mmCIF file of C-alpha atoms in Angstrom:
data_model
loop_
_atom_site.group_PDB
_atom_site.id
_atom_site.type_symbol
_atom_site.label_atom_id
_atom_site.label_comp_id
_atom_site.label_asym_id
_atom_site.label_seq_id
_atom_site.Cartn_x
_atom_site.Cartn_y
_atom_site.Cartn_z
ATOM 1 C CA UNK N 216 27.875 -70.289 -87.289
ATOM 2 C CA UNK N 217 28.933 -66.990 -85.716
ATOM 3 C CA UNK N 218 26.766 -64.295 -84.192
ATOM 4 C CA UNK N 219 27.934 -61.793 -86.803
ATOM 5 C CA UNK N 220 27.046 -64.191 -89.631
ATOM 6 C CA UNK N 221 23.581 -64.765 -88.148
ATOM 7 C CA UNK N 222 22.947 -61.021 -87.956
ATOM 8 C CA UNK N 223 24.156 -60.446 -91.530
ATOM 9 C CA UNK N 224 22.042 -63.323 -92.901
ATOM 10 C CA UNK N 225 18.913 -62.389 -90.953
ATOM 11 C CA UNK N 226 15.856 -61.072 -92.729
ATOM 12 C CA UNK N 227 15.455 -57.324 -93.237
ATOM 13 C CA UNK N 228 12.776 -57.007 -90.531
ATOM 14 C CA UNK N 229 14.910 -58.807 -87.939
ATOM 15 C CA UNK N 230 17.917 -56.681 -88.861
ATOM 16 C CA UNK N 231 15.811 -53.561 -88.469
ATOM 17 C CA UNK N 232 14.689 -54.745 -85.021
ATOM 18 C CA UNK N 233 18.307 -55.425 -84.020
ATOM 19 C CA UNK N 234 19.418 -52.005 -85.268
ATOM 20 C CA UNK N 235 16.622 -50.341 -83.290
ATOM 21 C CA UNK N 236 17.594 -52.193 -80.124
ATOM 22 C CA UNK N 237 21.277 -51.384 -80.644
ATOM 23 C CA UNK N 238 20.470 -47.682 -81.046
ATOM 24 C CA UNK N 239 18.256 -47.762 -77.932
ATOM 25 C CA UNK N 240 21.038 -49.456 -75.963
ATOM 26 C CA UNK N 241 23.675 -46.913 -77.047
ATOM 27 C CA UNK N 242 21.445 -43.939 -76.234
ATOM 28 C CA UNK N 243 20.534 -45.542 -72.899
ATOM 29 C CA UNK N 244 24.178 -45.805 -71.897
ATOM 30 C CA UNK N 245 24.771 -42.180 -72.881
ATOM 31 C CA UNK N 246 21.852 -41.162 -70.656
ATOM 32 C CA UNK N 247 23.059 -43.435 -67.845
ATOM 33 C CA UNK N 248 26.535 -41.885 -67.799
ATOM 34 C CA UNK N 249 25.249 -38.312 -68.144
ATOM 35 C CA UNK N 250 22.562 -38.686 -65.451
ATOM 36 C CA UNK N 251 24.986 -40.413 -63.106
ATOM 37 C CA UNK N 252 27.439 -37.518 -63.306
ATOM 38 C CA UNK N 253 24.670 -34.948 -62.857
ATOM 39 C CA UNK N 254 23.152 -36.635 -59.801
ATOM 40 C CA UNK N 255 26.525 -37.150 -58.134
ATOM 41 C CA UNK N 256 27.504 -33.549 -58.783
ATOM 42 C CA UNK N 257 24.154 -32.278 -57.523
ATOM 43 C CA UNK N 258 24.507 -34.253 -54.280
ATOM 44 C CA UNK N 259 28.042 -32.976 -53.726
ATOM 45 C CA UNK N 260 26.939 -29.386 -54.381
ATOM 46 C CA UNK N 261 24.103 -29.711 -51.855
ATOM 47 C CA UNK N 262 26.437 -30.953 -49.130
ATOM 48 C CA UNK N 263 29.077 -28.286 -49.885
ATOM 49 C CA UNK N 264 26.524 -25.471 -49.905
ATOM 50 C CA UNK N 265 24.898 -26.602 -46.653
ATOM 51 C CA UNK N 266 28.307 -26.696 -44.974
ATOM 52 C CA UNK N 267 29.033 -23.149 -46.147
ATOM 53 C CA UNK N 268 25.530 -21.950 -45.289
ATOM 54 C CA UNK N 269 25.742 -23.114 -41.687
ATOM 55 C CA UNK N 270 29.324 -21.887 -41.252
ATOM 56 C CA UNK N 271 28.013 -18.510 -40.127
ATOM 57 C CA UNK N 272 28.632 -16.613 -43.376
ATOM 58 C CA UNK N 273 26.584 -13.466 -43.998
ATOM 59 C CA UNK N 274 23.566 -14.404 -46.128
ATOM 60 C CA UNK N 275 23.865 -11.339 -48.338
ATOM 61 C CA UNK N 276 27.501 -12.176 -49.070
ATOM 62 C CA UNK N 277 26.545 -15.784 -49.833
ATOM 63 C CA UNK N 278 23.791 -14.516 -52.125
ATOM 64 C CA UNK N 279 26.280 -12.382 -54.070
ATOM 65 C CA UNK N 280 28.652 -15.347 -54.419
ATOM 66 C CA UNK N 281 25.847 -17.528 -55.805
ATOM 67 C CA UNK N 282 24.692 -14.758 -58.128
ATOM 68 C CA UNK N 283 28.151 -14.392 -59.651
ATOM 69 C CA UNK N 284 28.315 -18.066 -60.650
ATOM 70 C CA UNK N 285 27.541 -18.720 -64.329
ATOM 71 C CA UNK N 286 25.641 -21.926 -63.523
ATOM 72 C CA UNK N 287 24.350 -22.030 -59.916
ATOM 73 C CA UNK N 288 23.472 -25.404 -58.466
ATOM 74 C CA UNK N 289 19.929 -26.432 -57.577
ATOM 75 C CA UNK N 290 20.257 -25.674 -53.874
ATOM 76 C CA UNK N 291 21.818 -22.287 -54.677
ATOM 77 C CA UNK N 292 18.826 -21.448 -56.872
ATOM 78 C CA UNK N 293 16.507 -22.388 -54.018
ATOM 79 C CA UNK N 294 18.458 -20.220 -51.604
ATOM 80 C CA UNK N 295 18.531 -17.235 -53.980
ATOM 81 C CA UNK N 296 14.820 -17.551 -54.729
ATOM 82 C CA UNK N 297 13.933 -17.537 -51.028
ATOM 83 C CA UNK N 298 16.214 -14.659 -50.023
ATOM 84 C CA UNK N 299 15.240 -12.589 -53.058
ATOM 85 C CA UNK N 300 11.541 -12.932 -52.256
ATOM 86 C CA UNK N 301 12.198 -12.118 -48.589
ATOM 87 C CA UNK N 302 14.106 -8.953 -49.503
ATOM 88 C CA UNK N 303 11.472 -7.918 -52.034
ATOM 89 C CA UNK N 304 8.640 -8.184 -49.518
ATOM 90 C CA UNK N 305 10.662 -6.308 -46.913
ATOM 91 C CA UNK N 306 11.134 -3.468 -49.397
ATOM 92 C CA UNK N 307 7.366 -3.379 -49.753
ATOM 93 C CA UNK N 308 7.198 -2.670 -45.980
ATOM 94 C CA UNK N 309 5.626 -6.038 -45.278
ATOM 95 C CA UNK N 310 6.445 -6.983 -41.675
ATOM 96 C CA UNK N 311 3.798 -9.667 -41.169
ATOM 97 C CA UNK N 312 5.850 -12.861 -40.589
ATOM 98 C CA UNK N 313 3.138 -15.132 -41.976
ATOM 99 C CA UNK N 314 2.838 -13.122 -45.191
ATOM 100 C CA UNK N 315 6.617 -13.025 -45.557
ATOM 101 C CA UNK N 316 6.928 -16.784 -45.089
ATOM 102 C CA UNK N 317 4.100 -17.521 -47.499
ATOM 103 C CA UNK N 318 5.895 -15.631 -50.246
ATOM 104 C CA UNK N 319 9.309 -17.116 -49.422
ATOM 105 C CA UNK N 320 8.029 -20.692 -49.306
ATOM 106 C CA UNK N 321 6.149 -20.231 -52.562
ATOM 107 C CA UNK N 322 9.299 -18.959 -54.296
ATOM 108 C CA UNK N 323 11.400 -21.834 -52.961
ATOM 109 C CA UNK N 324 8.773 -24.415 -53.942
ATOM 110 C CA UNK N 325 8.895 -23.160 -57.530
ATOM 111 C CA UNK N 326 12.699 -23.390 -57.549
ATOM 112 C CA UNK N 327 12.576 -26.925 -56.118
ATOM 113 C CA UNK N 328 10.024 -27.982 -58.754
ATOM 114 C CA UNK N 329 12.329 -26.731 -61.506
ATOM 115 C CA UNK N 330 15.260 -28.592 -59.993
ATOM 116 C CA UNK N 331 13.185 -31.788 -59.740
ATOM 117 C CA UNK N 332 12.270 -31.494 -63.414
ATOM 118 C CA UNK N 333 15.961 -31.055 -64.307
ATOM 119 C CA UNK N 334 16.929 -34.137 -62.263
ATOM 120 C CA UNK N 335 14.199 -36.245 -63.890
ATOM 121 C CA UNK N 336 15.159 -35.237 -67.442
ATOM 122 C CA UNK N 337 15.708 -38.287 -69.718
ATOM 123 C CA UNK N 338 14.756 -40.744 -66.963
ATOM 124 C CA UNK N 339 11.435 -41.513 -68.709
ATOM 125 C CA UNK N 340 13.501 -42.596 -71.722
ATOM 126 C CA UNK N 341 15.244 -45.243 -69.624
ATOM 127 C CA UNK N 342 11.858 -46.415 -68.360
ATOM 128 C CA UNK N 343 10.554 -46.650 -71.932
ATOM 129 C CA UNK N 344 13.586 -48.625 -73.120
ATOM 130 C CA UNK N 345 13.360 -50.933 -70.131
ATOM 131 C CA UNK N 346 9.690 -51.688 -70.658
ATOM 132 C CA UNK N 347 9.532 -51.935 -74.451
ATOM 133 C CA UNK N 348 12.863 -53.462 -75.519
ATOM 134 C CA UNK N 349 11.941 -57.054 -74.564
ATOM 135 C CA UNK N 350 8.752 -56.814 -76.604
ATOM 136 C CA UNK N 351 10.590 -55.357 -79.598
ATOM 137 C CA UNK N 352 13.103 -58.183 -79.376
ATOM 138 C CA UNK N 353 10.274 -60.697 -79.048
ATOM 139 C CA UNK N 354 8.686 -59.284 -82.189
ATOM 140 C CA UNK N 355 11.968 -59.860 -84.031
ATOM 141 C CA UNK N 356 12.117 -63.397 -82.684
ATOM 142 C CA UNK N 357 8.569 -64.210 -83.754
ATOM 143 C CA UNK N 358 9.192 -62.737 -87.198
ATOM 144 C CA UNK N 359 12.454 -64.657 -87.584
ATOM 145 C CA UNK N 360 10.894 -67.978 -86.573
ATOM 146 C CA UNK N 361 7.976 -67.381 -88.905
ATOM 147 C CA UNK N 362 10.419 -66.608 -91.736
ATOM 148 C CA UNK N 363 12.363 -69.768 -90.895
ATOM 149 C CA UNK N 364 9.274 -71.978 -91.060
ATOM 150 C CA UNK N 365 8.271 -70.425 -94.375
ATOM 151 C CA UNK N 366 11.670 -71.426 -95.754
ATOM 152 C CA UNK N 367 11.196 -74.889 -94.267
ATOM 153 C CA UNK N 368 8.060 -75.385 -96.325
ATOM 154 C CA UNK N 369 10.101 -75.059 -99.526
ATOM 155 C CA UNK N 370 12.396 -78.002 -98.811
ATOM 156 C CA UNK N 371 11.485 -81.661 -99.206
ATOM 157 C CA UNK N 372 13.280 -82.947 -96.096
ATOM 158 C CA UNK N 373 13.159 -80.957 -92.856
ATOM 159 C CA UNK N 374 16.008 -81.338 -90.401
ATOM 160 C CA UNK N 375 17.294 -79.458 -87.377
ATOM 161 C CA UNK N 376 20.145 -78.128 -89.494
ATOM 162 C CA UNK N 377 17.607 -76.608 -91.849
ATOM 163 C CA UNK N 378 15.755 -74.541 -89.260
ATOM 164 C CA UNK N 379 18.591 -73.928 -86.764
ATOM 165 C CA UNK N 380 20.044 -70.819 -88.486
ATOM 166 C CA UNK N 381 16.686 -69.104 -88.762
ATOM 167 C CA UNK N 382 15.761 -69.824 -85.154
ATOM 168 C CA UNK N 383 19.209 -68.755 -83.954
ATOM 169 C CA UNK N 384 19.028 -65.397 -85.740
ATOM 170 C CA UNK N 385 15.556 -64.926 -84.309
ATOM 171 C CA UNK N 386 16.678 -65.600 -80.743
ATOM 172 C CA UNK N 387 19.471 -63.034 -81.087
ATOM 173 C CA UNK N 388 16.772 -60.351 -81.346
ATOM 174 C CA UNK N 389 15.368 -61.406 -77.968
ATOM 175 C CA UNK N 390 18.866 -61.412 -76.458
ATOM 176 C CA UNK N 391 19.495 -57.891 -77.760
ATOM 177 C CA UNK N 392 16.149 -56.773 -76.332
ATOM 178 C CA UNK N 393 17.169 -58.031 -72.893
ATOM 179 C CA UNK N 394 20.640 -56.501 -73.303
ATOM 180 C CA UNK N 395 19.023 -53.093 -73.856
ATOM 181 C CA UNK N 396 16.300 -53.475 -71.229
ATOM 182 C CA UNK N 397 18.156 -54.780 -68.175
ATOM 183 C CA UNK N 398 20.622 -51.866 -67.703
ATOM 184 C CA UNK N 399 17.876 -49.327 -68.466
ATOM 185 C CA UNK N 400 15.604 -50.776 -65.753
ATOM 186 C CA UNK N 401 18.401 -51.045 -63.172
ATOM 187 C CA UNK N 402 19.678 -47.509 -63.645
ATOM 188 C CA UNK N 403 16.201 -45.999 -63.961
ATOM 189 C CA UNK N 404 15.269 -47.353 -60.518
ATOM 190 C CA UNK N 405 18.616 -46.264 -59.103
ATOM 191 C CA UNK N 406 18.523 -42.751 -60.520
ATOM 192 C CA UNK N 407 14.839 -42.209 -59.706
ATOM 193 C CA UNK N 408 15.628 -43.053 -56.086
ATOM 194 C CA UNK N 409 18.651 -40.714 -56.089
ATOM 195 C CA UNK N 410 16.627 -37.881 -57.609
ATOM 196 C CA UNK N 411 13.899 -38.358 -55.001
ATOM 197 C CA UNK N 412 16.441 -38.187 -52.180
ATOM 198 C CA UNK N 413 17.990 -35.082 -53.733
ATOM 199 C CA UNK N 414 14.619 -33.321 -53.927
ATOM 200 C CA UNK N 415 13.912 -34.370 -50.330
ATOM 201 C CA UNK N 416 17.216 -32.774 -49.339
ATOM 202 C CA UNK N 417 16.198 -29.545 -51.079
ATOM 203 C CA UNK N 418 12.877 -29.528 -49.207
ATOM 204 C CA UNK N 419 14.716 -30.054 -45.936
ATOM 205 C CA UNK N 420 17.062 -27.154 -46.651
ATOM 206 C CA UNK N 421 14.127 -24.963 -47.696
ATOM 207 C CA UNK N 422 12.321 -25.699 -44.415
ATOM 208 C CA UNK N 423 15.432 -24.905 -42.369
ATOM 209 C CA UNK N 424 16.056 -21.710 -44.327
ATOM 210 C CA UNK N 425 12.410 -20.687 -43.938
ATOM 211 C CA UNK N 426 12.655 -21.175 -40.163
ATOM 212 C CA UNK N 427 15.715 -18.941 -40.060
ATOM 213 C CA UNK N 428 13.974 -16.235 -42.088
ATOM 214 C CA UNK N 429 10.856 -16.554 -39.947
ATOM 215 C CA UNK N 430 12.851 -15.789 -36.799
ATOM 216 C CA UNK N 431 14.402 -12.830 -38.578
ATOM 217 C CA UNK N 432 10.966 -11.588 -39.640
ATOM 218 C CA UNK N 433 9.732 -11.806 -36.033
ATOM 219 C CA UNK N 434 12.703 -9.734 -34.973
ATOM 220 C CA UNK N 435 11.906 -7.155 -37.684
ATOM 221 C CA UNK N 436 8.268 -7.016 -36.566
ATOM 222 C CA UNK N 437 9.323 -6.507 -32.965
ATOM 223 C CA UNK N 438 11.717 -3.720 -33.954
ATOM 224 C CA UNK N 439 9.068 -1.982 -36.035
ATOM 225 C CA UNK N 440 6.592 -2.090 -33.122
ATOM 226 C CA UNK N 441 9.257 -0.725 -30.785
ATOM 227 C CA UNK N 442 10.001 2.118 -33.179
ATOM 228 C CA UNK N 443 6.289 2.896 -33.477
ATOM 229 C CA UNK N 444 5.880 3.038 -29.690
ATOM 230 C CA UNK N 445 8.952 5.229 -29.407
ATOM 231 C CA UNK N 446 7.573 7.668 -31.959
ATOM 232 C CA UNK N 447 4.236 7.875 -30.157
ATOM 233 C CA UNK N 448 6.010 8.498 -26.859
ATOM 234 C CA UNK N 449 8.028 11.292 -28.420
#
């Protein structure tokens, strides 16, 4: 007996279960490769941007560079959202630092939420495959064994050789279920942890950027008060 022969000779239901598990496994590996590349690229982009951000570059120049990119990274979207909201509120003659920071932090939180949703895309599929594949395979096994015993009832003399093929084809369904589930569970846990660390890094950058803008808003408030006093004195 060969594995291929057992699959070909299996009942239609067991073959359907195996085909379902094979499709789930193939799609899972596509998601695993795609998510792995995305998370690695996102982490590298965060580190590169933070290095450039703290290099002393003018924020307006950095904003223009990010704006010119066809596909800005997650941290660049957070940066642009915060600086855009800060500039917008300054144009509205808002010099209250608390009001400025409330608007900036709200804009950056929205950008971080969108980035978190992008990082978590397709991860629920891995979780679903990891949790359901063993049960789907077990269903195929139960069905195959039941089919084997039904065939056993039609023969006069029952031997191990009579039931072995049916049980073997049934157990292949369980093996395929585990083959699909184990990588999905491993990489789901790995990628969920990576995505969480990435979002935490975005929150850290947002807090640091907000502190920088808060100091700048205090300076603007002080300058506006100085100008007001100067005008009164004149």
